[in-house]
Short mmCIF file of N, CA and C in Angstrom, two decimals:
data_model
loop_
_atom_site.label_atom_id
_atom_site.label_comp_id
_atom_site.label_asym_id
_atom_site.label_seq_id
_atom_site.Cartn_x
_atom_site.Cartn_y
_atom_site.Cartn_z
N UNK X 1 0.94 -1.03 -0.04
CA UNK X 1 0.14 -0.17 0.03
C UNK X 1 1.07 1.36 -0.27
N UNK X 2 0.84 2.22 -1.22
CA UNK X 2 1.12 3.45 -1.08
C UNK X 2 0.98 4.31 -0.44
N UNK X 3 1.63 4.87 0.49
CA UNK X 3 0.95 5.99 1.87
C UNK X 3 0.96 7.02 0.99
N UNK X 4 1.70 7.66 -0.08
CA UNK X 4 1.77 8.50 -1.09
C UNK X 4 0.69 8.74 -1.54
N UNK X 5 0.28 7.41 -2.27
CA UNK X 5 -1.30 7.59 -3.39
C UNK X 5 -2.01 8.74 -2.77
N UNK X 6 -2.62 9.65 -3.58
CA UNK X 6 -3.67 10.52 -3.23
C UNK X 6 -4.80 9.46 -2.69
N UNK X 7 -5.83 8.64 -3.12
CA UNK X 7 -6.54 7.74 -2.66
C UNK X 7 -5.88 7.15 -1.47
N UNK X 8 -4.83 6.50 -1.47
CA UNK X 8 -4.79 6.08 0.49
C UNK X 8 -4.66 7.37 1.36
N UNK X 9 -4.39 8.64 0.66
CA UNK X 9 -4.31 9.69 1.64
C UNK X 9 -5.38 10.27 2.08
N UNK X 10 -6.35 9.75 0.98
CA UNK X 10 -7.92 10.42 1.16
C UNK X 10 -8.68 9.53 2.40
N UNK X 11 -8.19 8.31 1.95
CA UNK X 11 -8.84 7.17 2.90
C UNK X 11 -8.54 7.32 3.99
N UNK X 12 -7.38 7.39 4.23
CA UNK X 12 -6.55 7.39 5.84
C UNK X 12 -7.16 8.65 6.48
N UNK X 13 -7.36 9.54 5.68
CA UNK X 13 -7.77 11.08 6.50
C UNK X 13 -9.47 10.99 6.69
N UNK X 14 -10.33 10.25 5.71
CA UNK X 14 -11.48 9.79 5.90
C UNK X 14 -11.68 9.13 7.25
N UNK X 15 -10.97 7.83 7.25
CA UNK X 15 -10.64 7.01 8.37
C UNK X 15 -10.79 7.72 9.80
N UNK X 16 -9.52 8.53 9.79
CA UNK X 16 -9.53 9.37 10.82
C UNK X 16 -9.93 10.46 11.44
N UNK X 17 -11.01 10.86 10.44
CA UNK X 17 -12.16 12.23 10.70
C UNK X 17 -13.32 11.20 11.11
N UNK X 18 -13.70 10.35 10.83
CA UNK X 18 -15.22 9.69 11.11
C UNK X 18 -14.86 9.10 12.63
N UNK X 19 -13.27 8.18 12.79
CA UNK X 19 -12.98 7.79 14.26
C UNK X 19 -13.15 9.08 15.27
N UNK X 20 -12.72 10.14 14.76
CA UNK X 20 -12.65 10.79 15.41
C UNK X 20 -14.24 11.30 16.16
N UNK X 21 -14.87 11.64 15.17
CA UNK X 21 -16.44 12.01 15.54
C UNK X 21 -16.84 10.56 16.46
N UNK X 22 -16.61 9.66 16.06
CA UNK X 22 -17.21 8.42 16.92
C UNK X 22 -16.66 8.53 18.51
N UNK X 23 -15.60 8.95 18.46
CA UNK X 23 -14.84 8.79 19.72
C UNK X 23 -15.29 10.03 20.34
N UNK X 24 -15.58 11.41 19.52
CA UNK X 24 -16.28 12.58 20.53
C UNK X 24 -17.31 12.22 20.82
N UNK X 25 -17.90 11.25 20.68
CA UNK X 25 -19.42 10.76 20.83
C UNK X 25 -19.46 9.46 21.73
N UNK X 26 -18.35 9.29 21.95
CA UNK X 26 -17.89 8.10 22.47
C UNK X 26 -18.70 6.18 22.46
N UNK X 27 -18.82 6.53 20.94
CA UNK X 27 -19.41 5.27 20.27
C UNK X 27 -18.44 4.33 19.59
N UNK X 28 -16.90 4.83 19.62
CA UNK X 28 -15.70 4.10 18.74
C UNK X 28 -15.39 2.90 19.74
N UNK X 29 -16.46 1.85 19.93
CA UNK X 29 -15.83 0.40 20.25
C UNK X 29 -15.55 -0.45 19.31
N UNK X 30 -15.14 -1.51 19.16
CA UNK X 30 -14.56 -2.52 18.04
C UNK X 30 -15.53 -2.83 17.32
N UNK X 31 -16.74 -2.96 17.35
CA UNK X 31 -17.60 -3.18 16.39
C UNK X 31 -18.16 -2.07 15.62
N UNK X 32 -17.98 -0.59 15.78
CA UNK X 32 -18.37 0.53 15.49
C UNK X 32 -16.97 0.62 14.81
N UNK X 33 -15.81 0.58 15.01
CA UNK X 33 -14.41 0.57 14.34
C UNK X 33 -14.79 -0.27 12.94
N UNK X 34 -15.09 -1.63 13.07
CA UNK X 34 -15.45 -2.49 12.06
C UNK X 34 -15.95 -2.00 10.92
N UNK X 35 -17.05 -1.39 11.71
CA UNK X 35 -17.81 -0.67 10.39
C UNK X 35 -17.33 0.55 9.49
N UNK X 36 -16.47 1.10 10.45
CA UNK X 36 -15.54 2.20 9.63
C UNK X 36 -14.32 1.56 8.35
N UNK X 37 -13.93 0.41 8.91
CA UNK X 37 -12.96 -0.56 8.08
C UNK X 37 -13.77 -0.79 6.94
N UNK X 38 -15.21 -1.49 7.03
CA UNK X 38 -15.85 -1.77 6.07
C UNK X 38 -16.61 -0.73 5.00
N UNK X 39 -16.61 0.71 5.46
CA UNK X 39 -16.82 1.51 4.79
C UNK X 39 -15.62 1.89 3.78
N UNK X 40 -14.48 1.98 4.56
CA UNK X 40 -13.59 2.68 3.64
C UNK X 40 -13.11 1.49 2.55
N UNK X 41 -13.18 0.31 3.23
CA UNK X 41 -12.87 -0.74 1.88
C UNK X 41 -13.60 -0.85 0.73
N UNK X 42 -15.19 -0.44 0.99
CA UNK X 42 -16.12 -0.33 -0.18
C UNK X 42 -15.86 0.99 -1.01
N UNK X 43 -15.18 2.21 0.09
CA UNK X 43 -14.97 3.26 -0.89
C UNK X 43 -14.02 3.49 -1.68
N UNK X 44 -12.89 2.53 -1.17
CA UNK X 44 -11.67 2.13 -1.99
C UNK X 44 -12.01 1.88 -3.45
N UNK X 45 -12.71 0.38 -3.51
CA UNK X 45 -13.39 -0.18 -4.55
C UNK X 45 -13.89 1.46 -5.55
N UNK X 46 -14.70 2.10 -4.47
CA UNK X 46 -15.67 3.06 -5.56
C UNK X 46 -15.05 3.84 -6.09
N UNK X 47 -13.53 4.58 -5.39
CA UNK X 47 -12.53 5.54 -5.87
C UNK X 47 -11.98 4.70 -7.18
N UNK X 48 -11.96 3.57 -6.96
CA UNK X 48 -10.95 2.96 -8.16
C UNK X 48 -11.72 3.16 -9.27
N UNK X 49 -13.13 2.63 -9.28
CA UNK X 49 -13.98 2.92 -10.47
C UNK X 49 -14.38 4.54 -11.11
N UNK X 50 -14.44 4.98 -10.39
CA UNK X 50 -14.19 6.61 -10.52
C UNK X 50 -13.51 7.38 -9.48
N UNK X 51 -12.11 7.35 -10.07
CA UNK X 51 -10.80 8.34 -9.64
C UNK X 51 -11.33 9.74 -9.00
N UNK X 52 -12.50 10.36 -9.85
CA UNK X 52 -12.31 11.89 -9.80
C UNK X 52 -13.26 12.07 -8.38
N UNK X 53 -13.74 10.84 -7.92
CA UNK X 53 -14.42 10.90 -6.61
C UNK X 53 -13.48 10.75 -5.39
N UNK X 54 -12.31 10.93 -5.47
CA UNK X 54 -11.56 10.88 -4.05
C UNK X 54 -12.07 12.06 -3.56
N UNK X 55 -12.49 13.28 -3.99
CA UNK X 55 -12.41 14.52 -3.07
C UNK X 55 -13.81 14.38 -2.46
N UNK X 56 -14.17 13.37 -2.50
CA UNK X 56 -15.80 13.09 -1.68
C UNK X 56 -15.77 11.95 -0.60
N UNK X 57 -14.62 11.51 -0.55
CA UNK X 57 -14.61 10.11 0.14
C UNK X 57 -14.76 10.52 1.54
N UNK X 58 -14.32 11.41 2.40
CA UNK X 58 -14.87 11.60 3.71
C UNK X 58 -16.28 11.94 3.70
N UNK X 59 -16.65 12.50 3.26
CA UNK X 59 -18.30 12.67 3.65
C UNK X 59 -18.99 11.28 3.23
N UNK X 60 -18.67 10.77 2.00
CA UNK X 60 -19.33 9.04 1.89
C UNK X 60 -19.26 8.03 2.90
N UNK X 61 -17.65 8.06 3.22
CA UNK X 61 -17.28 7.11 4.50
C UNK X 61 -18.44 7.47 5.62
N UNK X 62 -18.13 8.83 5.99
CA UNK X 62 -19.47 9.19 7.38
C UNK X 62 -20.64 9.00 6.98
N UNK X 63 -21.32 8.97 5.62
CA UNK X 63 -22.70 8.57 5.51
C UNK X 63 -22.78 7.01 5.56
N UNK X 64 -21.65 6.42 4.97
CA UNK X 64 -21.98 5.28 4.89
C UNK X 64 -21.90 4.42 6.65
N UNK X 65 -21.01 5.09 7.11
CA UNK X 65 -20.95 4.61 8.88
C UNK X 65 -22.10 4.86 9.41
N UNK X 66 -22.99 6.15 9.20
CA UNK X 66 -23.79 6.53 9.83
C UNK X 66 -25.10 5.68 9.28
N UNK X 67 -25.28 5.33 8.15
CA UNK X 67 -26.29 4.01 7.32
C UNK X 67 -26.16 2.89 8.22
N UNK X 68 -24.88 2.19 8.59
CA UNK X 68 -24.51 1.27 9.19
C UNK X 68 -25.36 1.19 10.63
N UNK X 69 -24.62 2.63 11.15
CA UNK X 69 -25.10 2.41 12.85
C UNK X 69 -26.34 2.60 12.80
N UNK X 70 -27.18 3.20 12.01
CA UNK X 70 -28.81 3.27 11.85
C UNK X 70 -29.19 1.78 12.17
N UNK X 71 -28.76 1.35 11.12
CA UNK X 71 -29.32 -0.38 11.18
C UNK X 71 -29.21 -1.15 12.33
N UNK X 72 -27.78 -0.86 12.68
CA UNK X 72 -27.33 -1.27 13.62
C UNK X 72 -27.83 -1.42 15.25
N UNK X 73 -28.11 0.19 15.43
CA UNK X 73 -27.68 0.77 17.12
C UNK X 73 -28.70 1.76 16.73
N UNK X 74 -29.10 2.57 15.69
CA UNK X 74 -29.58 3.50 16.00
C UNK X 74 -29.15 4.84 15.25
N UNK X 75 -29.52 5.92 15.60
CA UNK X 75 -29.31 7.20 14.90
C UNK X 75 -27.87 7.77 15.65
N UNK X 76 -26.93 8.33 14.93
CA UNK X 76 -25.72 8.93 15.27
C UNK X 76 -25.53 9.70 14.24
N UNK X 77 -24.67 10.88 14.50
CA UNK X 77 -24.98 11.51 16.03
C UNK X 77 -25.75 12.44 16.09
N UNK X 78 -26.55 11.99 17.43
CA UNK X 78 -27.68 13.23 17.64
C UNK X 78 -27.35 14.71 17.72
N UNK X 79 -28.37 15.20 17.63
CA UNK X 79 -28.31 16.43 17.04
C UNK X 79 -28.01 17.43 18.42
N UNK X 80 -27.13 18.49 18.56
CA UNK X 80 -26.59 18.86 19.98
C UNK X 80 -27.87 20.13 20.08
N UNK X 81 -28.18 20.51 18.89
CA UNK X 81 -28.64 22.04 18.84
C UNK X 81 -29.94 22.23 19.30
N UNK X 82 -31.24 21.06 19.24
CA UNK X 82 -32.33 21.07 18.91
C UNK X 82 -32.65 20.50 20.37
N UNK X 83 -33.20 21.03 21.33
CA UNK X 83 -33.67 20.59 22.69
C UNK X 83 -34.86 19.83 22.56
N UNK X 84 -36.08 20.38 21.93
CA UNK X 84 -37.65 20.20 21.70
C UNK X 84 -37.74 18.89 20.82
N UNK X 85 -38.55 18.27 20.84
CA UNK X 85 -39.11 17.11 19.74
C UNK X 85 -38.09 15.93 20.28
N UNK X 86 -38.36 15.08 19.18
CA UNK X 86 -37.94 13.78 19.05
C UNK X 86 -36.29 13.77 18.90
N UNK X 87 -35.39 13.07 19.65
CA UNK X 87 -33.99 13.09 19.06
C UNK X 87 -33.96 12.97 17.46
N UNK X 88 -33.13 13.48 17.08
CA UNK X 88 -32.73 13.28 15.52
C UNK X 88 -31.28 13.27 15.21
N UNK X 89 -30.79 12.62 14.24
CA UNK X 89 -29.29 12.75 13.61
C UNK X 89 -29.28 13.77 12.71
N UNK X 90 -27.72 14.40 13.08
CA UNK X 90 -27.50 15.23 12.05
C UNK X 90 -27.01 14.44 11.05
N UNK X 91 -27.13 15.21 9.75
CA UNK X 91 -26.76 14.42 8.10
C UNK X 91 -25.60 15.34 7.78
N UNK X 92 -25.00 14.74 6.50
CA UNK X 92 -23.91 15.16 6.28
C UNK X 92 -23.99 16.25 4.93
N UNK X 93 -23.60 17.18 4.95
CA UNK X 93 -23.70 17.84 3.82
C UNK X 93 -22.38 18.59 3.32
N UNK X 94 -22.33 18.98 1.91
CA UNK X 94 -23.08 18.24 0.87
C UNK X 94 -23.01 16.23 0.99
N UNK X 95 -24.23 15.92 0.33
CA UNK X 95 -24.58 14.99 0.39
C UNK X 95 -23.18 14.07 -0.78
N UNK X 96 -22.66 14.87 -1.61
CA UNK X 96 -21.65 14.23 -2.57
C UNK X 96 -20.96 15.41 -2.86
N UNK X 97 -19.98 15.54 -2.11
CA UNK X 97 -19.47 17.18 -2.33
C UNK X 97 -17.89 17.13 -1.14
N UNK X 98 -17.11 18.31 -1.62
CA UNK X 98 -15.82 18.71 -0.68
C UNK X 98 -16.55 19.08 0.40
N UNK X 99 -15.54 19.07 1.50
CA UNK X 99 -15.77 19.64 2.94
C UNK X 99 -17.13 19.38 3.42
N UNK X 100 -17.30 18.42 4.00
CA UNK X 100 -18.40 17.70 4.37
C UNK X 100 -18.54 18.19 5.74
N UNK X 101 -19.54 18.32 6.47
CA UNK X 101 -19.91 18.99 7.58
C UNK X 101 -21.03 18.35 8.27
N UNK X 102 -21.18 18.33 9.61
CA UNK X 102 -22.83 17.58 10.07
C UNK X 102 -23.40 18.66 10.49
N UNK X 103 -24.79 18.64 9.82
CA UNK X 103 -25.70 19.81 9.83
C UNK X 103 -27.34 19.14 10.45
N UNK X 104 -27.66 20.32 11.47
CA UNK X 104 -29.02 19.65 11.65
C UNK X 104 -29.88 20.40 10.65
N UNK X 105 -30.54 19.39 9.66
CA UNK X 105 -31.67 20.00 9.06
C UNK X 105 -32.52 20.86 9.10
N UNK X 106 -33.25 20.34 10.41
CA UNK X 106 -34.30 21.06 11.38
C UNK X 106 -34.16 22.55 11.76
N UNK X 107 -32.96 22.85 12.22
CA UNK X 107 -32.54 24.06 12.59
C UNK X 107 -32.05 24.38 11.52
N UNK X 108 -31.18 24.14 10.33
CA UNK X 108 -30.59 24.95 9.56
C UNK X 108 -29.51 24.95 9.64
N UNK X 109 -28.65 24.36 10.81
CA UNK X 109 -27.40 25.19 11.65
C UNK X 109 -25.82 23.92 11.12
N UNK X 110 -24.96 24.58 10.55
CA UNK X 110 -23.93 23.40 10.56
C UNK X 110 -23.44 23.66 12.20
N UNK X 111 -23.00 22.29 12.35
CA UNK X 111 -22.63 21.93 13.84
C UNK X 111 -21.37 21.75 13.92
N UNK X 112 -20.57 21.01 12.82
CA UNK X 112 -18.83 20.96 12.76
C UNK X 112 -18.59 20.29 11.37
N UNK X 113 -17.53 20.45 11.00
CA UNK X 113 -17.28 19.39 9.94
C UNK X 113 -16.90 18.24 10.13
N UNK X 114 -16.75 17.16 9.29
CA UNK X 114 -17.07 15.96 9.76
C UNK X 114 -15.20 15.80 9.90
N UNK X 115 -15.51 15.31 11.31
CA UNK X 115 -13.97 15.32 12.10
C UNK X 115 -13.80 15.84 13.20
N UNK X 116 -15.09 17.10 13.42
CA UNK X 116 -14.57 18.06 14.13
C UNK X 116 -16.03 18.06 15.10
N UNK X 117 -16.26 16.89 15.25
CA UNK X 117 -17.40 16.84 16.46
C UNK X 117 -16.97 16.78 17.93
N UNK X 118 -17.70 17.41 18.61
CA UNK X 118 -17.25 17.78 20.32
C UNK X 118 -17.92 16.77 21.02
#
């Protein structure tokens, strides 16, 4: 594995950012880390098919992990902005774009960049 390869650099960065967000919300146990690794593996294949997609890897890995967590454990990350109503998850925006961030779509508030949850 070539660490100077732009694809590998993007995948390592995406892994690190998503793991940082999981750790910040205290959910980075071994099973969840395995979900991150699965997402990274899937996105490696995806970018090999569409090399121009390398700029979108971080947001896509975050969305993949979020979807996998929803299926197994429930919503993540929960919105820290809205106090009233049902708990809801933040969403990654843009769905396919650079500089992904966690957003509360109900309040229209940007909470943090992916990798920057507290």
